[in-house]
Coordinates of C-alpha atoms in Angstrom, one line a residue:
M1 CA 13.3 27.0 -19.3
T2 CA 12.8 24.1 -21.5
S3 CA 10.0 24.0 -24.1
D4 CA 7.7 21.9 -21.9
L5 CA 8.0 23.9 -18.7
P6 CA 6.1 27.0 -19.7
G7 CA 3.1 24.7 -20.6
A8 CA 3.4 23.0 -17.2
W9 CA 3.4 26.4 -15.5
K10 CA 0.2 27.4 -17.3
T11 CA -1.5 24.1 -16.3
L12 CA -0.4 24.7 -12.7
E13 CA -1.7 28.3 -12.8
A14 CA -5.0 27.0 -14.1
G15 CA -5.3 25.0 -10.9
D16 CA -4.4 21.4 -12.1
A17 CA -1.2 20.6 -10.2
P18 CA -1.3 16.8 -10.9
A19 CA -1.7 17.4 -14.7
A20 CA 1.1 20.0 -14.6
V21 CA 3.5 17.5 -13.0
Q22 CA 2.4 14.7 -15.4
S23 CA 3.0 16.9 -18.4
L24 CA 6.8 16.9 -17.7
R25 CA 7.2 13.1 -17.7
A26 CA 8.8 13.0 -21.1
S27 CA 11.1 16.0 -20.7
A28 CA 12.0 16.3 -17.0
D29 CA 15.5 14.8 -17.6
D30 CA 16.5 18.0 -19.4
L31 CA 15.3 20.5 -16.9
P32 CA 17.8 22.8 -15.2
V33 CA 17.7 22.0 -11.5
R34 CA 17.0 25.6 -10.4
D35 CA 14.0 25.8 -12.8
L36 CA 12.8 22.4 -11.7
A37 CA 13.0 23.4 -8.0
E38 CA 11.1 26.7 -8.6
F39 CA 8.3 24.8 -10.4
T40 CA 8.2 22.0 -7.8
A41 CA 8.1 24.4 -5.0
A42 CA 5.0 26.0 -6.5
V43 CA 3.4 22.6 -7.0
A44 CA 4.2 21.7 -3.4
R45 CA 2.6 24.8 -2.1
A46 CA -0.5 24.2 -4.2
Q47 CA -0.8 20.7 -2.9
G48 CA 0.1 21.4 0.7
L49 CA 3.2 19.2 0.6
D50 CA 5.3 21.1 3.2
D51 CA 8.4 18.8 3.1
L52 CA 8.6 18.9 -0.7
A53 CA 8.2 22.7 -0.6
T54 CA 11.1 23.0 1.9
V55 CA 13.6 20.9 -0.1
S56 CA 12.5 22.6 -3.4
E57 CA 13.2 26.0 -1.9
A58 CA 16.6 24.8 -0.6
L59 CA 17.5 23.5 -4.1
R60 CA 16.4 26.7 -5.8
E61 CA 18.7 28.6 -3.5
Q62 CA 21.6 26.1 -3.7
P63 CA 21.5 24.3 -7.1
D64 CA 25.1 23.4 -6.8
S65 CA 24.7 21.6 -3.5
A66 CA 24.9 17.8 -3.8
Q67 CA 23.0 17.5 -0.5
A68 CA 20.2 19.8 -1.7
C69 CA 19.9 17.8 -5.0
Y70 CA 19.8 14.5 -3.1
D71 CA 17.2 15.7 -0.6
F72 CA 15.0 17.0 -3.4
G73 CA 15.3 13.8 -5.4
F74 CA 14.5 11.7 -2.3
E75 CA 11.4 13.7 -1.5
C76 CA 10.2 13.6 -5.1
L77 CA 10.3 9.8 -4.9
E78 CA 8.4 9.9 -1.6
V79 CA 5.5 11.8 -3.2
G80 CA 5.4 9.7 -6.3
A81 CA 7.1 11.9 -8.8
P82 CA 10.2 9.9 -9.9
H83 CA 10.6 11.8 -13.2
L84 CA 11.2 15.0 -11.3
A85 CA 13.7 13.3 -9.1
V86 CA 16.0 12.2 -12.0
P87 CA 17.6 15.5 -13.0
A88 CA 18.4 16.4 -9.4
L89 CA 19.8 13.0 -8.5
R90 CA 21.9 13.1 -11.7
A91 CA 23.2 16.5 -10.6
A92 CA 24.0 15.0 -7.1
R93 CA 25.9 12.2 -8.8
A94 CA 28.0 14.7 -10.8
L95 CA 28.7 16.9 -7.7
A96 CA 29.5 14.0 -5.4
P97 CA 30.4 11.0 -7.7
A98 CA 31.6 8.9 -4.7
A99 CA 28.3 9.2 -2.8
A100 CA 26.6 5.9 -3.4
P101 CA 23.2 6.9 -1.9
A102 CA 22.5 9.3 -4.8
L103 CA 23.1 6.4 -7.2
W104 CA 20.8 4.1 -5.4
E105 CA 18.0 6.7 -5.4
L106 CA 18.6 7.5 -9.0
V107 CA 18.2 3.9 -10.0
S108 CA 15.1 3.7 -7.8
A109 CA 13.6 6.7 -9.7
M110 CA 14.4 5.0 -13.0
E111 CA 12.9 1.7 -11.9
D112 CA 9.7 3.5 -10.9
Q113 CA 9.5 4.7 -14.5
E114 CA 10.5 1.2 -15.9
R115 CA 13.6 2.8 -17.4
H116 CA 15.7 -0.3 -16.7
A117 CA 18.2 0.1 -19.5
D118 CA 18.9 3.7 -18.3
A119 CA 19.4 2.3 -14.7
V120 CA 21.9 -0.2 -16.1
R121 CA 23.9 2.6 -17.7
E122 CA 23.9 4.6 -14.5
L123 CA 25.2 1.6 -12.5
R124 CA 27.8 0.8 -15.2
A125 CA 29.0 4.4 -14.9
W126 CA 30.0 4.0 -11.2
Q127 CA 33.7 4.6 -10.8
G128 CA 35.5 1.6 -9.2
D129 CA 34.1 -1.6 -7.9
L130 CA 30.3 -1.5 -7.6
P131 CA 29.3 -2.9 -4.2
D132 CA 27.4 -6.2 -4.5
W133 CA 24.6 -5.0 -2.2
P134 CA 22.7 -3.3 -3.4
G135 CA 24.7 -2.3 -6.5
G136 CA 25.3 -5.8 -8.0
Y137 CA 21.8 -6.8 -7.2
L138 CA 20.4 -3.7 -8.8
L139 CA 22.5 -4.3 -11.9
A140 CA 21.3 -7.9 -12.3
Y141 CA 17.7 -6.9 -11.7
N142 CA 17.6 -4.0 -14.1
A143 CA 19.6 -5.9 -16.8
L144 CA 17.0 -8.7 -16.6
C145 CA 14.1 -6.3 -16.7
S146 CA 15.6 -4.7 -19.8
G147 CA 15.8 -8.0 -21.5
D148 CA 19.5 -8.8 -21.1
V149 CA 19.3 -12.3 -19.5
D150 CA 23.0 -13.1 -20.1
T151 CA 24.2 -10.0 -18.2
A152 CA 21.9 -10.7 -15.4
R153 CA 23.1 -14.3 -15.2
E154 CA 26.8 -13.2 -15.3
V155 CA 26.3 -10.6 -12.6
L156 CA 24.3 -12.9 -10.4
D157 CA 27.0 -15.7 -10.6
H158 CA 29.5 -13.2 -9.2
L159 CA 27.4 -11.8 -6.4
S160 CA 28.6 -12.5 -2.9
T161 CA 26.3 -13.9 -0.3
P162 CA 24.8 -10.8 1.4
E163 CA 26.2 -10.3 4.9
D164 CA 23.1 -8.4 5.9
D165 CA 20.2 -10.9 6.0
S166 CA 17.8 -8.2 5.1
W167 CA 19.0 -8.8 1.5
D168 CA 18.2 -12.5 1.6
L169 CA 14.7 -12.1 0.1
A170 CA 16.1 -9.9 -2.7
H171 CA 18.9 -12.5 -3.4
D172 CA 16.3 -15.3 -3.6
R173 CA 14.1 -13.2 -5.8
I174 CA 16.7 -12.4 -8.5
T175 CA 18.0 -16.0 -8.4
R176 CA 14.6 -17.4 -9.1
M177 CA 14.0 -14.8 -11.8
V178 CA 17.2 -15.6 -13.6
D179 CA 16.6 -19.3 -13.3
R180 CA 13.1 -18.9 -14.7
A181 CA 14.5 -16.9 -17.6
G182 CA 16.8 -19.8 -18.5
T183 CA 13.9 -22.2 -18.4
A184 CA 11.6 -19.9 -20.4
R185 CA 14.2 -19.6 -23.1
T186 CA 13.9 -23.3 -23.8
A187 CA 10.2 -22.9 -24.6
S188 CA 9.8 -19.4 -26.1
A189 CA 11.7 -16.6 -27.8
L190 CA 12.0 -14.4 -24.7
D191 CA 12.2 -11.4 -27.0
G192 CA 10.5 -8.0 -27.0
Q193 CA 7.1 -9.5 -27.8
D194 CA 7.2 -12.8 -25.8
L195 CA 4.7 -11.7 -23.1
R196 CA 4.1 -15.2 -21.8
G197 CA 7.9 -15.9 -21.4
W198 CA 8.6 -12.6 -19.6
Q199 CA 5.5 -12.9 -17.4
F200 CA 6.8 -16.2 -16.2
T201 CA 10.4 -14.9 -15.8
L202 CA 9.5 -11.9 -13.8
T203 CA 6.5 -13.1 -11.7
G204 CA 6.4 -16.9 -11.9
S205 CA 2.9 -16.7 -13.5
I206 CA 1.9 -18.7 -16.5
L207 CA -0.2 -16.5 -18.7
G208 CA -3.1 -18.4 -20.3
H209 CA -4.4 -16.0 -23.0
L210 CA -2.7 -13.4 -25.2
S211 CA -4.9 -10.6 -26.5
P212 CA -5.0 -10.4 -30.3
F213 CA -6.3 -6.8 -30.3
G214 CA -3.6 -4.4 -31.3
F215 CA -0.9 -7.0 -30.8
D216 CA 1.5 -5.5 -33.3
E217 CA 0.3 -1.9 -32.7
G218 CA 1.7 -1.5 -29.2
M219 CA -0.3 -4.0 -26.9
N220 CA 1.8 -7.1 -27.3
G221 CA -0.8 -9.5 -25.8
R222 CA -2.1 -7.3 -23.0
F223 CA -5.7 -6.0 -22.9
A224 CA -6.4 -2.3 -22.4
Y225 CA -10.1 -2.4 -21.8
L226 CA -11.9 -5.8 -21.6
G227 CA -15.6 -6.3 -21.3
D228 CA -15.4 -9.8 -20.0
Q229 CA -17.8 -12.5 -21.2
Y230 CA -19.0 -15.8 -19.8
A231 CA -17.4 -17.7 -22.6
L232 CA -14.1 -16.0 -22.0
C233 CA -14.2 -17.0 -18.4
R234 CA -14.9 -20.6 -19.4
N235 CA -12.0 -20.4 -21.8
G236 CA -9.8 -19.1 -18.9
L237 CA -10.8 -22.1 -16.7
L238 CA -10.1 -24.5 -19.5
N239 CA -6.6 -23.0 -19.9
L240 CA -6.1 -23.3 -16.2
A241 CA -7.1 -27.0 -16.3
A242 CA -4.6 -27.5 -19.2
V243 CA -1.8 -25.9 -17.2
L244 CA -2.5 -27.9 -14.1
E245 CA -2.4 -31.1 -16.2
A246 CA 0.7 -30.2 -18.1
A247 CA 2.6 -29.2 -14.9
G248 CA 1.4 -32.3 -13.0
A249 CA -0.5 -30.2 -10.3
R250 CA -3.3 -32.1 -8.5
P251 CA -5.2 -29.7 -6.3
D252 CA -7.7 -31.4 -3.9
A253 CA -10.1 -28.5 -3.3
V254 CA -11.0 -25.1 -4.6
M255 CA -10.8 -22.0 -2.3
P256 CA -12.5 -19.0 -3.8
L257 CA -11.5 -15.6 -2.3
P258 CA -14.2 -13.7 -0.5
D259 CA -15.3 -11.2 -3.1
R260 CA -18.4 -11.9 -5.2
S261 CA -16.7 -12.3 -8.5
S262 CA -14.1 -14.7 -7.0
R263 CA -16.9 -16.8 -5.4
I264 CA -18.7 -17.0 -8.8
L265 CA -15.5 -18.0 -10.6
G266 CA -14.5 -20.4 -7.8
L267 CA -17.8 -22.3 -8.1
A268 CA -17.4 -22.7 -11.8
A269 CA -13.8 -23.9 -11.4
A270 CA -14.8 -26.4 -8.8
R271 CA -17.5 -27.9 -11.0
L272 CA -15.2 -27.9 -14.1
L273 CA -12.4 -29.7 -12.1
D274 CA -14.8 -31.8 -10.1
L275 CA -13.4 -30.6 -6.8
P276 CA -15.1 -29.6 -3.5
V277 CA -15.3 -25.9 -2.5
V278 CA -13.8 -25.1 0.9
P279 CA -13.4 -21.9 2.9
V280 CA -10.3 -19.9 2.0
D281 CA -7.3 -20.7 4.3
P282 CA -4.0 -19.3 3.2
E283 CA -2.1 -22.0 5.1
R284 CA -4.0 -24.9 3.5
S285 CA -1.8 -27.1 1.3
D286 CA -2.7 -28.6 -2.1
A287 CA -5.7 -26.3 -2.8
L288 CA -6.5 -24.2 -5.8
V289 CA -7.1 -20.6 -4.7
V290 CA -9.4 -18.8 -7.2
A291 CA -9.5 -15.0 -7.6
Y292 CA -11.2 -12.9 -10.3
D293 CA -9.0 -9.9 -9.7
L294 CA -6.6 -9.9 -6.8
N295 CA -6.8 -6.1 -6.5
D296 CA -10.3 -6.7 -5.1
T297 CA -8.8 -8.7 -2.2
E298 CA -8.1 -7.3 1.3
P299 CA -4.4 -6.5 1.6
E300 CA -4.1 -8.6 4.8
L301 CA -5.3 -11.7 3.0
L302 CA -3.0 -11.0 0.1
R303 CA 0.0 -10.9 2.5
A304 CA -1.1 -14.2 3.9
L305 CA -1.0 -15.8 0.5
A306 CA 2.5 -14.5 -0.4
P307 CA 4.5 -17.2 1.5
R308 CA 2.7 -20.1 -0.4
A309 CA 1.5 -23.2 1.4
P310 CA 3.0 -26.5 -0.1
G311 CA 1.3 -27.6 -3.3
Q312 CA -1.1 -24.6 -3.3
I313 CA -1.9 -22.9 -6.6
L314 CA -3.3 -19.4 -7.0
F315 CA -5.3 -18.6 -10.1
E316 CA -6.3 -15.1 -11.1
R317 CA -8.8 -14.5 -13.9
A318 CA -7.9 -10.9 -14.7
S319 CA -4.7 -9.3 -13.5
C320 CA -4.2 -5.6 -13.8
W321 CA -0.8 -5.0 -15.4
T322 CA -0.8 -1.2 -14.8
S323 CA -1.5 -1.6 -11.1
P324 CA -0.1 -5.1 -10.1
P325 CA -1.6 -6.8 -7.1
G326 CA 0.3 -7.4 -3.9
V327 CA 1.0 -11.0 -4.9
S328 CA 1.8 -12.7 -8.2
A329 CA -0.6 -15.5 -9.1
D330 CA 0.7 -18.9 -10.4
V331 CA -1.7 -18.9 -13.3
V332 CA -3.2 -15.7 -14.9
A333 CA -5.9 -15.9 -17.5
V334 CA -5.5 -12.3 -19.0
L335 CA -3.6 -9.1 -18.3
H336 CA -5.8 -6.0 -18.4
Q337 CA -5.8 -2.4 -17.6
H338 CA -9.5 -2.0 -17.1
I339 CA -12.1 -4.8 -17.0
V340 CA -15.8 -5.2 -16.5
E341 CA -17.0 -8.6 -15.3
P342 CA -19.7 -10.4 -17.3
W343 CA -22.1 -9.7 -14.4
G344 CA -20.9 -6.2 -13.7
E345 CA -22.5 -2.9 -14.3
T346 CA -21.8 -1.7 -17.9
L347 CA -22.8 0.8 -20.5
R348 CA -24.7 0.2 -23.7
M349 CA -25.3 2.3 -26.8
P350 CA -28.8 1.4 -28.2
P351 CA -29.2 1.5 -32.0
G352 CA -30.5 4.6 -33.6
P353 CA -29.1 8.1 -34.5
D354 CA -30.7 9.8 -31.5
S355 CA -30.0 7.1 -28.9
E356 CA -28.1 7.9 -25.7
V357 CA -25.8 5.7 -23.7
E358 CA -27.7 3.4 -21.2
R359 CA -26.3 2.2 -17.9
I360 CA -27.0 -1.5 -17.5
P361 CA -27.0 -2.4 -13.8
A362 CA -25.0 -5.3 -12.4
D363 CA -26.6 -8.7 -12.5
D364 CA -27.5 -9.7 -9.0
S365 CA -28.5 -13.3 -9.8
P366 CA -27.4 -15.9 -7.4
E367 CA -23.7 -16.8 -7.6
E368 CA -24.5 -20.5 -8.4
E369 CA -26.6 -19.4 -11.4
L370 CA -23.8 -17.1 -12.7
A371 CA -21.3 -19.9 -12.3
E372 CA -23.5 -22.2 -14.4
R373 CA -23.7 -19.6 -17.1
I374 CA -19.9 -19.7 -17.3
L375 CA -19.9 -23.5 -17.7
A376 CA -22.7 -23.4 -20.3
A377 CA -21.3 -20.6 -22.3
E378 CA -20.7 -21.3 -26.0
P379 CA -17.6 -19.6 -27.4
E380 CA -17.8 -17.7 -30.6
E381 CA -16.3 -19.3 -33.7
G382 CA -12.6 -19.6 -33.2
E383 CA -12.5 -18.7 -29.5
E384 CA -12.5 -22.3 -28.3
D385 CA -9.2 -23.0 -29.9
R386 CA -6.4 -23.5 -27.3
D387 CA -3.2 -21.5 -27.7
A388 CA -1.0 -24.2 -29.2
A389 CA 2.0 -22.9 -27.3
L390 CA 0.4 -22.9 -23.8
V391 CA 0.7 -26.6 -22.9
P392 CA 4.3 -27.0 -24.2
F393 CA 5.3 -23.9 -22.3
A394 CA 3.7 -25.2 -19.1
E395 CA 5.4 -28.6 -19.5
A396 CA 8.8 -26.9 -20.2
V397 CA 8.7 -24.7 -17.1
A398 CA 7.0 -27.0 -14.7
D399 CA 10.1 -27.6 -12.5
H400 CA 10.5 -23.9 -11.8
W401 CA 6.7 -23.1 -11.5
A402 CA 4.8 -22.6 -8.3
R403 CA 7.9 -22.5 -6.2
G404 CA 8.9 -20.0 -3.6
P405 CA 7.1 -16.9 -2.3
R406 CA 4.5 -15.1 -4.5
L407 CA 6.3 -11.7 -4.8
P408 CA 4.8 -8.8 -6.7
V409 CA 6.9 -7.2 -9.5
A410 CA 6.0 -3.6 -10.4
T411 CA 7.3 -3.6 -13.9
S412 CA 6.2 -4.5 -17.4
G413 CA 9.7 -5.8 -18.1
P414 CA 11.0 -5.8 -21.7
V415 CA 7.5 -6.3 -23.2
R416 CA 5.9 -2.9 -23.2
S417 CA 2.2 -2.1 -23.9
S418 CA 0.4 1.1 -24.6
R419 CA -1.2 2.6 -21.5
F420 CA -4.6 4.4 -21.5
E421 CA -5.2 6.6 -18.4

């Protein structure tokens, strides 16, 4: 057993199977497959995961079977435990080096953990010519997500046109990503701290505001927890207006999404931009769709927004970077992990040594009144300053912005931020 596995067993025996699995995230690569299988079988039995229990027992009995290793890795991916899949899939690769499916699943497990550089190394280790689909595509994608634009460009330039049209969307996606990277590099550093540049490269979104909190201590412009404020919402709308102007976008109406926070923000956006408010229609051209947080939107509506009507712009006030929404907005005000709206329920600590935390209920004032509070909000000193790089960036990337489908990207890319669970 490795040093972390006994602790995981103790956590499992204490009745917390999810925490036991989570505790191995940093050390699972080094686990012997037999020990891994024995532990995972116990987890599966505790959680009632019959299929996982079956493949775990099979691997425990046949640790030198490439098929048993592959089946185990595949099932770990199915249940959302990619870190447990890696050692078994690596073993499958060693036992059957010519079996491409084990490589594809290993790369998938690494992508799920945002280990893009490791995925590139595994793909480079393939003996012989790597098949373009999916191998070359996976190499280009993971090279780009690890920050290596030049390798991604080189691989993409040599990719054949996929014979299977099921790969057409992936081909279009990586082509647009690499093209956006080339454009972003003319306006920003596109290095390990260039959050705006990489946000645009990977998702097509222009990011309005970079968090100053802990920027050089692991956050790199993303928020962990944000108690939103009316003045910050106003600042986000002003940044939106600046991006629209810089990119030459001229929406003719505002379409707030159906949830209350989006309706409030949409009303404020319409008044700031002097545009009418119309009911949301995903197929309506030349409109500005306004969302507070796209994760509050029904999945069916998100899917309808993905294809993009001509000239339509999607604005998201607060986008969750640890759980990305089903579509990528064209303009994002802030990236957050947890957020509370200015009108949302919150907690407050009154002054005094004996005080206790108070729960402040959500503000149920009319939406029009809350929208007016956004527009009337006075920023604190210094907060009204525009990010000097925002407008030049939007001008530089305008020809590659708001083009193509709004596809989600489930990775932080080369710019990493500390996570708080």
